[in-house]
């Protein structure tokens, strides 16, 4: 007998989709873990309706895996729980066809619940939903969008053994120049970008402006602003899958590392966020342009005060910390400013009605559900406690020495996150324990690995 889905999904959605897409033979069913990695299964067409009727049993340990997909026992989600099954349910509105698949496939996102239908609180989606619900109780509704920066790389490494920019898919030319904002440079990748846009359109994502970014082989795609911040995070996750799949189809590698090249800027995942009241009015808008709304200033104050203890969410991996180098277009202090890309919290220029905060610390390797949950919690804290953000940074934000409490390396960020009462509240106790345990396990893995750098520095010198 069909059960009632706690996610709000209904079999009618699956039935309508199957009727509209008789060509689709299989579906990727995807659950995102603490690292933002899609875990799940590929099911056949005839299994979809059963998934919508009854959910799908998955082991609880699927949310306790490290970056390599191995169990992290410190999460408490493995043998402490007997590695029993929970039930994943489809997320309403996330059932979409996939572009350029042979044979045709679709995909649907899912979220984890206990067997009695309660949210499984080590699921990142539930962490974000909790913050959305807390704001809704105050008559506020977060809207936003993420920016997606990424590299397109050649499958083969260069003569120096390092990754190199992909050749143009159109005429196989290569360039090692930065090519920032070059329109002609984009033309060589047009067949690939056309497939990315086609995939986004099929998925109901409004992918917008494309630019050649500030490093060889680096690009940026912007996404349409959403009045539902969960949908904004879904857009980012889905677009990464689309870019990766279409790049592979064109013989190149899509790279979402924060810093794949030590000589150039890394890839960020800037989060633009505003708050709407119950009537849809943007509460960050000032009455007179340039005279900042106290609500906006308090939100900035909360984000500034909590940034240090939250940095692990924004920079979760070893490679993440290579992005924070001076004058690398990645923020190095909890500064705020107007129309200034050297600060961590930027108020973009533009129409006053679109007033928003651009939160710039997160790398593209971060989990957008956890990033959004943490940012919203910081905004709430700032507004509730009326935190003063201090003076605006003007000019070169990299010269700002106000970095008190900001970790300077990965280990310090792990320790700060573990101690943080704010982050435990922002993510929820279970998600906080799961996330910090998984990243601590990754740290231990990296630290015990003997790399080529070790031999290069020490083999013939110590």
Short mmCIF file of C-alpha atoms in Angstrom, two decimals:
data_model
loop_
_atom_site.label_atom_id
_atom_site.label_comp_id
_atom_site.label_asym_id
_atom_site.label_seq_id
_atom_site.Cartn_x
_atom_site.Cartn_y
_atom_site.Cartn_z
CA UNK A 1 0.00 0.00 0.00
CA UNK A 2 1.43 3.43 -0.94
CA UNK A 3 2.70 5.54 1.93
CA UNK A 4 2.43 9.30 2.38
CA UNK A 5 5.69 10.94 1.40
CA UNK A 6 7.10 13.22 4.14
CA UNK A 7 8.83 15.28 1.43
CA UNK A 8 5.48 16.19 -0.12
CA UNK A 9 6.08 14.26 -3.34
CA UNK A 10 3.15 12.47 -4.96
CA UNK A 11 2.83 9.58 -7.43
CA UNK A 12 0.87 11.91 -9.72
CA UNK A 13 4.09 13.79 -10.49
CA UNK A 14 5.82 10.58 -11.59
CA UNK A 15 2.80 9.43 -13.61
CA UNK A 16 2.62 12.75 -15.47
CA UNK A 17 6.35 12.71 -16.15
CA UNK A 18 6.32 9.16 -17.51
CA UNK A 19 3.39 10.01 -19.78
CA UNK A 20 5.18 13.11 -21.09
CA UNK A 21 8.51 11.30 -21.63
CA UNK A 22 7.90 7.82 -23.07
CA UNK A 23 11.48 7.77 -24.39
CA UNK A 24 13.18 7.80 -20.97
CA UNK A 25 14.43 4.38 -19.89
CA UNK A 26 16.13 5.02 -16.54
CA UNK A 27 16.59 7.55 -13.76
CA UNK A 28 19.44 8.72 -11.56
CA UNK A 29 18.07 9.05 -8.01
CA UNK A 30 20.43 11.34 -6.09
CA UNK A 31 21.00 12.13 -2.43
CA UNK A 32 23.64 14.76 -1.59
CA UNK A 33 25.97 14.01 1.31
CA UNK A 34 27.93 16.33 3.61
CA UNK A 35 30.54 16.95 0.89
CA UNK A 36 27.85 17.68 -1.69
CA UNK A 37 28.60 14.45 -3.55
CA UNK A 38 25.61 12.83 -5.25
CA UNK A 39 25.04 9.34 -3.86
CA UNK A 40 22.27 7.00 -4.93
CA UNK A 41 21.28 4.58 -7.66
CA UNK A 42 20.17 4.27 -11.26
CA UNK A 43 16.71 2.76 -11.45
CA UNK A 44 14.77 1.54 -14.47
CA UNK A 45 11.66 3.24 -15.82
CA UNK A 46 9.26 0.73 -14.30
CA UNK A 47 10.70 1.37 -10.81
CA UNK A 48 9.98 5.11 -10.72
CA UNK A 49 6.36 4.88 -9.62
CA UNK A 50 7.24 2.52 -6.79
CA UNK A 51 9.87 5.03 -5.64
CA UNK A 52 7.20 7.73 -5.47
CA UNK A 53 4.72 5.42 -3.74
CA UNK A 54 7.01 3.92 -1.12
CA UNK A 55 10.33 5.76 -1.09
CA UNK A 56 13.58 3.81 -1.32
CA UNK A 57 15.49 2.11 1.47
CA UNK A 58 19.11 3.27 1.71
CA UNK A 59 21.70 2.52 4.42
CA UNK A 60 22.17 5.23 7.02
CA UNK A 61 25.92 5.07 6.34
CA UNK A 62 25.44 6.77 2.96
CA UNK A 63 25.45 10.07 4.88
CA UNK A 64 28.59 9.14 6.82
CA UNK A 65 31.03 8.77 3.94
CA UNK A 66 34.22 10.71 3.35
CA UNK A 67 35.34 12.31 0.09
CA UNK A 68 36.47 8.89 -1.18
CA UNK A 69 33.19 7.18 -0.29
CA UNK A 70 34.59 5.33 2.72
CA UNK A 71 32.90 5.03 6.12
CA UNK A 72 33.73 7.59 8.81
CA UNK A 73 32.87 5.83 12.05
CA UNK A 74 33.18 9.03 14.10
CA UNK A 75 29.96 10.30 12.50
CA UNK A 76 28.01 7.79 14.57
CA UNK A 77 26.19 6.73 11.40
CA UNK A 78 27.89 3.41 10.76
CA UNK A 79 28.00 0.56 13.29
CA UNK A 80 26.67 2.71 16.15
CA UNK A 81 23.39 2.52 14.23
CA UNK A 82 23.94 -1.03 12.96
CA UNK A 83 24.14 0.49 9.46
CA UNK A 84 20.41 0.03 9.23
CA UNK A 85 18.23 1.30 6.42
CA UNK A 86 16.39 4.59 6.39
CA UNK A 87 14.00 5.71 3.67
CA UNK A 88 14.78 8.27 0.97
CA UNK A 89 11.91 10.09 -0.71
CA UNK A 90 11.87 12.10 -3.95
CA UNK A 91 11.88 15.89 -3.69
CA UNK A 92 8.87 17.51 -5.38
CA UNK A 93 9.74 19.37 -8.55
CA UNK A 94 13.18 17.80 -9.01
CA UNK A 95 12.19 15.10 -11.53
CA UNK A 96 13.81 16.23 -14.78
CA UNK A 97 14.96 14.80 -18.14
CA UNK A 98 18.69 14.71 -18.81
CA UNK A 99 20.13 16.20 -21.97
CA UNK A 100 22.33 14.28 -24.40
CA UNK A 101 22.04 10.82 -22.78
CA UNK A 102 22.06 7.53 -24.71
CA UNK A 103 19.70 5.85 -23.96
CA UNK A 104 17.60 8.72 -22.60
CA UNK A 105 17.65 9.11 -18.80
CA UNK A 106 16.12 11.39 -16.22
CA UNK A 107 17.10 12.33 -12.69
CA UNK A 108 15.41 13.16 -9.41
CA UNK A 109 16.81 14.46 -6.13
CA UNK A 110 15.85 12.76 -2.89
CA UNK A 111 16.17 13.41 0.82
CA UNK A 112 16.55 11.05 3.77
CA UNK A 113 13.95 10.36 6.44
CA UNK A 114 13.62 7.92 9.31
CA UNK A 115 11.32 4.95 8.78
CA UNK A 116 8.53 6.79 10.60
CA UNK A 117 8.88 9.84 8.34
CA UNK A 118 10.92 12.26 10.50
CA UNK A 119 13.71 14.21 8.76
CA UNK A 120 17.10 12.48 9.05
CA UNK A 121 19.07 15.41 10.41
CA UNK A 122 22.48 14.47 8.96
CA UNK A 123 21.02 15.23 5.53
CA UNK A 124 22.27 18.66 4.33
CA UNK A 125 18.91 19.55 2.76
CA UNK A 126 17.23 19.31 6.15
CA UNK A 127 19.86 21.63 7.66
CA UNK A 128 18.99 24.30 5.10
CA UNK A 129 15.26 23.69 5.42
CA UNK A 130 15.49 24.23 9.18
CA UNK A 131 16.99 27.69 8.69
CA UNK A 132 14.38 28.53 6.06
CA UNK A 133 11.62 27.48 8.48
CA UNK A 134 13.08 29.56 11.33
CA UNK A 135 13.07 32.64 9.13
CA UNK A 136 9.56 31.89 7.89
CA UNK A 137 8.36 31.87 11.50
CA UNK A 138 9.58 35.47 11.65
CA UNK A 139 7.79 36.40 8.42
CA UNK A 140 10.94 36.34 6.31
CA UNK A 141 11.78 34.30 3.23
CA UNK A 142 15.32 34.03 1.82
CA UNK A 143 15.89 34.48 -1.91
CA UNK A 144 19.15 34.04 -3.71
CA UNK A 145 21.40 32.60 -6.37
CA UNK A 146 24.84 31.02 -6.59
CA UNK A 147 27.56 31.75 -9.13
CA UNK A 148 29.34 28.75 -10.63
CA UNK A 149 33.04 29.08 -11.44
CA UNK A 150 34.90 26.11 -12.91
CA UNK A 151 37.82 25.03 -15.07
CA UNK A 152 37.74 23.07 -18.31
CA UNK A 153 40.88 20.92 -18.45
CA UNK A 154 42.53 18.59 -20.92
CA UNK A 155 42.20 14.89 -20.02
CA UNK A 156 45.96 14.55 -20.56
CA UNK A 157 48.48 16.30 -18.34
CA UNK A 158 51.12 18.59 -19.79
CA UNK A 159 54.86 17.82 -20.15
CA UNK A 160 55.40 19.13 -16.61
CA UNK A 161 52.91 16.60 -15.26
CA UNK A 162 50.39 19.29 -14.34
CA UNK A 163 46.83 19.77 -15.50
CA UNK A 164 46.50 22.01 -18.54
CA UNK A 165 43.58 23.99 -20.02
CA UNK A 166 41.35 22.10 -22.41
CA UNK A 167 41.71 22.67 -26.12
CA UNK A 168 38.78 24.37 -27.84
CA UNK A 169 36.22 21.73 -28.74
CA UNK A 170 35.47 23.53 -32.01
CA UNK A 171 38.90 23.72 -33.66
CA UNK A 172 41.17 22.03 -31.05
CA UNK A 173 43.24 25.16 -30.55
CA UNK A 174 44.83 25.61 -27.14
CA UNK A 175 45.58 28.72 -25.13
CA UNK A 176 47.50 29.14 -21.90
CA UNK A 177 46.63 32.82 -21.66
CA UNK A 178 44.24 34.14 -19.04
CA UNK A 179 41.76 35.47 -21.65
CA UNK A 180 39.69 37.20 -18.95
CA UNK A 181 36.36 38.45 -20.39
CA UNK A 182 37.43 37.50 -23.93
CA UNK A 183 34.33 36.85 -26.01
CA UNK A 184 36.29 35.38 -28.93
CA UNK A 185 37.86 32.87 -26.54
CA UNK A 186 34.37 31.64 -25.62
CA UNK A 187 33.57 30.89 -29.25
CA UNK A 188 35.91 27.91 -29.40
CA UNK A 189 33.87 26.21 -26.67
CA UNK A 190 30.45 27.09 -28.09
CA UNK A 191 29.39 23.51 -28.93
CA UNK A 192 30.00 22.52 -25.30
CA UNK A 193 28.37 25.64 -23.88
CA UNK A 194 25.36 25.13 -26.15
CA UNK A 195 24.91 21.65 -24.69
CA UNK A 196 25.24 23.05 -21.15
CA UNK A 197 22.54 25.62 -21.85
CA UNK A 198 20.35 22.95 -23.45
CA UNK A 199 20.78 20.72 -20.41
CA UNK A 200 19.94 23.60 -18.10
CA UNK A 201 16.81 24.42 -20.08
CA UNK A 202 15.62 20.82 -19.91
CA UNK A 203 16.16 20.91 -16.16
CA UNK A 204 14.20 24.14 -15.75
CA UNK A 205 17.31 26.10 -14.74
CA UNK A 206 17.80 29.65 -15.96
CA UNK A 207 21.52 29.63 -16.63
CA UNK A 208 22.44 33.15 -17.68
CA UNK A 209 25.66 35.04 -18.35
CA UNK A 210 28.80 33.16 -19.37
CA UNK A 211 32.26 34.68 -19.11
CA UNK A 212 35.87 33.65 -19.51
CA UNK A 213 37.25 34.05 -16.00
CA UNK A 214 40.54 35.08 -14.41
CA UNK A 215 42.70 32.05 -15.25
CA UNK A 216 43.49 29.93 -18.33
CA UNK A 217 40.63 27.49 -18.86
CA UNK A 218 38.41 29.09 -16.19
CA UNK A 219 34.78 30.08 -16.80
CA UNK A 220 31.81 31.38 -14.86
CA UNK A 221 28.08 30.80 -15.29
CA UNK A 222 25.54 32.87 -13.41
CA UNK A 223 22.16 31.58 -12.34
CA UNK A 224 18.81 33.34 -12.23
CA UNK A 225 17.78 34.66 -8.82
CA UNK A 226 15.29 32.42 -7.02
CA UNK A 227 12.71 33.43 -4.45
CA UNK A 228 13.16 29.94 -2.98
CA UNK A 229 16.70 29.56 -1.66
CA UNK A 230 16.42 25.74 -1.61
CA UNK A 231 15.75 25.86 -5.32
CA UNK A 232 18.81 28.07 -5.74
CA UNK A 233 20.95 25.39 -4.06
CA UNK A 234 19.32 22.69 -6.19
CA UNK A 235 20.11 24.74 -9.31
CA UNK A 236 23.79 24.86 -8.38
CA UNK A 237 23.99 21.13 -7.68
CA UNK A 238 22.18 20.26 -10.88
CA UNK A 239 24.21 22.66 -13.02
CA UNK A 240 27.46 21.11 -11.77
CA UNK A 241 26.19 17.71 -12.92
CA UNK A 242 25.21 19.16 -16.28
CA UNK A 243 28.58 20.86 -16.83
CA UNK A 244 30.49 17.71 -15.84
CA UNK A 245 28.40 15.44 -18.10
CA UNK A 246 28.50 17.71 -21.15
CA UNK A 247 32.23 18.35 -20.75
CA UNK A 248 32.82 14.60 -20.70
CA UNK A 249 30.71 14.23 -23.85
CA UNK A 250 33.00 16.74 -25.59
CA UNK A 251 36.21 15.10 -24.45
CA UNK A 252 37.23 17.59 -21.75
CA UNK A 253 37.27 17.53 -17.94
CA UNK A 254 35.13 19.90 -15.86
CA UNK A 255 37.04 20.71 -12.68
CA UNK A 256 35.31 21.99 -9.54
CA UNK A 257 38.39 22.08 -7.32
CA UNK A 258 38.77 25.40 -5.54
CA UNK A 259 42.38 25.84 -6.71
CA UNK A 260 43.63 23.56 -9.52
CA UNK A 261 46.46 25.90 -10.56
CA UNK A 262 48.75 27.51 -7.99
CA UNK A 263 49.66 30.36 -10.33
CA UNK A 264 46.14 31.68 -10.91
CA UNK A 265 42.94 32.53 -9.08
CA UNK A 266 40.76 29.72 -7.80
CA UNK A 267 37.07 29.07 -8.30
CA UNK A 268 34.49 30.57 -5.98
CA UNK A 269 30.81 29.90 -5.37
CA UNK A 270 29.56 33.35 -4.46
CA UNK A 271 26.14 33.33 -2.82
CA UNK A 272 23.82 36.29 -3.42
CA UNK A 273 21.12 36.50 -0.74
CA UNK A 274 18.28 38.80 0.25
CA UNK A 275 15.23 38.48 2.49
CA UNK A 276 11.61 39.01 1.45
CA UNK A 277 8.75 39.69 3.83
CA UNK A 278 5.37 37.95 3.62
CA UNK A 279 4.31 40.47 0.98
CA UNK A 280 7.35 39.82 -1.20
CA UNK A 281 9.13 43.08 -0.29
CA UNK A 282 12.92 43.01 -0.07
CA UNK A 283 13.68 44.02 3.54
CA UNK A 284 17.29 44.92 2.67
CA UNK A 285 16.19 47.86 0.49
CA UNK A 286 17.00 51.27 1.97
CA UNK A 287 14.49 54.12 1.96
CA UNK A 288 17.06 56.39 0.31
CA UNK A 289 19.77 54.99 -1.91
CA UNK A 290 23.11 54.77 -0.14
CA UNK A 291 21.67 55.22 3.37
CA UNK A 292 21.89 51.62 4.40
CA UNK A 293 18.93 49.83 5.90
CA UNK A 294 19.65 48.78 9.54
CA UNK A 295 18.37 45.29 8.72
CA UNK A 296 21.00 44.95 5.99
CA UNK A 297 23.74 46.27 8.28
CA UNK A 298 22.77 43.88 11.09
CA UNK A 299 22.78 40.96 8.64
CA UNK A 300 26.29 41.97 7.59
CA UNK A 301 27.28 42.19 11.24
CA UNK A 302 26.10 38.66 11.94
CA UNK A 303 27.91 37.28 8.90
CA UNK A 304 31.09 39.12 9.81
CA UNK A 305 31.03 37.98 13.45
CA UNK A 306 30.42 34.30 12.61
CA UNK A 307 32.69 34.00 9.56
CA UNK A 308 35.74 32.67 11.40
CA UNK A 309 34.00 29.74 13.08
CA UNK A 310 32.12 28.98 9.84
CA UNK A 311 35.07 28.90 7.45
CA UNK A 312 35.17 25.09 7.33
CA UNK A 313 31.77 25.11 5.64
CA UNK A 314 33.03 27.58 3.04
CA UNK A 315 36.44 25.89 2.60
CA UNK A 316 35.98 22.22 3.55
CA UNK A 317 38.93 20.52 1.84
CA UNK A 318 42.73 20.68 1.79
CA UNK A 319 42.69 22.23 -1.68
CA UNK A 320 40.11 24.82 -0.57
CA UNK A 321 42.72 26.63 1.50
CA UNK A 322 45.06 27.14 -1.45
CA UNK A 323 42.49 29.58 -2.83
CA UNK A 324 43.03 32.13 -0.05
CA UNK A 325 46.10 33.92 -1.30
CA UNK A 326 46.57 37.68 -1.32
CA UNK A 327 45.05 39.49 -4.32
CA UNK A 328 43.61 36.26 -5.70
CA UNK A 329 39.99 37.47 -5.81
CA UNK A 330 39.24 35.36 -2.72
CA UNK A 331 38.58 37.24 0.55
CA UNK A 332 41.17 37.04 3.30
CA UNK A 333 39.37 38.93 6.10
CA UNK A 334 35.74 39.35 7.30
CA UNK A 335 35.33 42.70 5.57
CA UNK A 336 32.33 44.28 3.91
CA UNK A 337 32.06 46.93 1.24
CA UNK A 338 30.06 48.33 -1.64
CA UNK A 339 30.87 47.44 -5.25
CA UNK A 340 34.22 46.05 -4.10
CA UNK A 341 35.48 42.60 -5.08
CA UNK A 342 38.29 42.56 -2.54
CA UNK A 343 35.93 42.13 0.44
CA UNK A 344 34.23 39.04 1.84
CA UNK A 345 30.75 40.57 2.04
CA UNK A 346 29.92 42.73 -0.95
CA UNK A 347 26.90 44.91 -1.62
CA UNK A 348 26.74 44.90 -5.43
CA UNK A 349 25.98 48.06 -7.38
CA UNK A 350 22.72 48.14 -9.27
CA UNK A 351 18.99 48.64 -8.91
CA UNK A 352 18.09 49.49 -5.33
CA UNK A 353 15.14 47.06 -5.51
CA UNK A 354 17.62 44.20 -5.98
CA UNK A 355 19.58 45.04 -2.83
CA UNK A 356 21.39 41.95 -1.61
CA UNK A 357 24.54 40.64 0.04
CA UNK A 358 27.09 38.80 -2.07
CA UNK A 359 28.77 36.32 0.26
CA UNK A 360 32.17 35.58 -1.33
CA UNK A 361 34.21 33.22 0.90
CA UNK A 362 32.84 29.86 -0.34
CA UNK A 363 34.76 27.89 -2.94
CA UNK A 364 33.01 25.96 -5.68
CA UNK A 365 33.96 22.75 -3.85
CA UNK A 366 31.69 23.65 -0.91
CA UNK A 367 28.23 22.15 -0.30
CA UNK A 368 25.66 24.84 -1.25
CA UNK A 369 23.02 23.50 1.15
CA UNK A 370 25.41 23.89 4.09
CA UNK A 371 26.74 27.22 2.80
CA UNK A 372 23.21 28.63 2.54
CA UNK A 373 22.21 27.22 5.95
CA UNK A 374 25.26 28.80 7.60
CA UNK A 375 24.81 32.15 5.86
CA UNK A 376 21.12 32.33 6.80
CA UNK A 377 21.95 31.48 10.41
CA UNK A 378 24.53 34.29 10.44
CA UNK A 379 21.99 36.71 9.00
CA UNK A 380 19.41 35.70 11.65
CA UNK A 381 21.94 36.12 14.44
CA UNK A 382 22.93 39.56 13.22
CA UNK A 383 19.34 40.75 12.98
CA UNK A 384 18.30 39.27 16.33
CA UNK A 385 21.29 40.71 18.20
CA UNK A 386 21.48 43.92 16.12
CA UNK A 387 25.19 43.38 15.47
CA UNK A 388 27.10 46.37 14.10
CA UNK A 389 29.29 45.35 11.13
CA UNK A 390 31.72 48.19 11.74
CA UNK A 391 32.97 50.59 9.08
CA UNK A 392 32.82 49.77 5.40
CA UNK A 393 36.06 48.72 3.72
CA UNK A 394 36.93 50.98 0.81
CA UNK A 395 39.77 50.49 -1.63
CA UNK A 396 41.96 47.41 -1.32
CA UNK A 397 40.28 44.94 1.05
CA UNK A 398 43.36 42.72 0.91
CA UNK A 399 45.13 45.34 3.00
CA UNK A 400 42.44 45.01 5.70
CA UNK A 401 44.07 43.51 8.80
CA UNK A 402 40.75 42.81 10.54
CA UNK A 403 41.19 39.04 10.47
CA UNK A 404 40.73 38.36 14.19
CA UNK A 405 39.27 34.91 14.67
CA UNK A 406 39.65 33.89 11.04
CA UNK A 407 41.50 30.56 10.69
CA UNK A 408 44.64 30.71 8.60
CA UNK A 409 44.72 27.05 7.66
CA UNK A 410 42.58 23.93 7.32
CA UNK A 411 43.42 22.42 10.72
CA UNK A 412 42.59 25.66 12.53
CA UNK A 413 39.28 25.81 10.65
CA UNK A 414 38.43 22.24 11.70
CA UNK A 415 39.19 23.02 15.33
CA UNK A 416 37.15 26.26 15.20
CA UNK A 417 34.18 24.48 13.62
CA UNK A 418 34.22 21.70 16.20
CA UNK A 419 34.16 24.23 19.07
CA UNK A 420 31.55 26.51 17.53
CA UNK A 421 28.21 26.72 19.30
CA UNK A 422 26.98 28.93 16.46
CA UNK A 423 27.81 26.36 13.78
CA UNK A 424 26.22 23.57 15.83
CA UNK A 425 23.03 25.64 15.93
CA UNK A 426 23.28 26.64 12.26
CA UNK A 427 23.62 23.08 10.94
CA UNK A 428 21.85 21.22 13.74
CA UNK A 429 23.67 19.00 16.21
CA UNK A 430 23.62 15.85 14.03
CA UNK A 431 24.70 17.59 10.82
CA UNK A 432 27.43 19.44 12.73
CA UNK A 433 28.81 16.20 14.18
CA UNK A 434 28.60 14.42 10.83
CA UNK A 435 30.22 17.22 8.84
CA UNK A 436 33.11 17.90 11.22
CA UNK A 437 33.84 14.19 11.65
CA UNK A 438 33.93 13.64 7.89
CA UNK A 439 36.27 16.58 7.29
CA UNK A 440 38.51 15.56 10.22
CA UNK A 441 38.81 12.10 8.65
CA UNK A 442 39.79 13.71 5.34
CA UNK A 443 42.41 15.80 7.14
CA UNK A 444 43.90 12.64 8.68
CA UNK A 445 43.96 10.99 5.24
CA UNK A 446 45.78 13.93 3.68
CA UNK A 447 48.29 14.27 6.51
CA UNK A 448 49.34 10.61 6.39
CA UNK A 449 49.77 10.67 2.60
CA UNK A 450 53.35 11.04 1.38
CA UNK A 451 53.12 13.25 -1.71
CA UNK A 452 55.48 14.18 -4.52
CA UNK A 453 56.01 17.50 -2.74
CA UNK A 454 57.62 15.61 0.15
CA UNK A 455 60.15 13.97 -2.15
CA UNK A 456 60.77 17.19 -4.06
CA UNK A 457 61.52 19.15 -0.86
CA UNK A 458 63.22 16.57 1.33
CA UNK A 459 64.55 13.53 -0.58
CA UNK A 460 68.03 14.95 -1.24
CA UNK A 461 68.11 17.74 1.34
CA UNK A 462 67.48 16.42 4.85
#
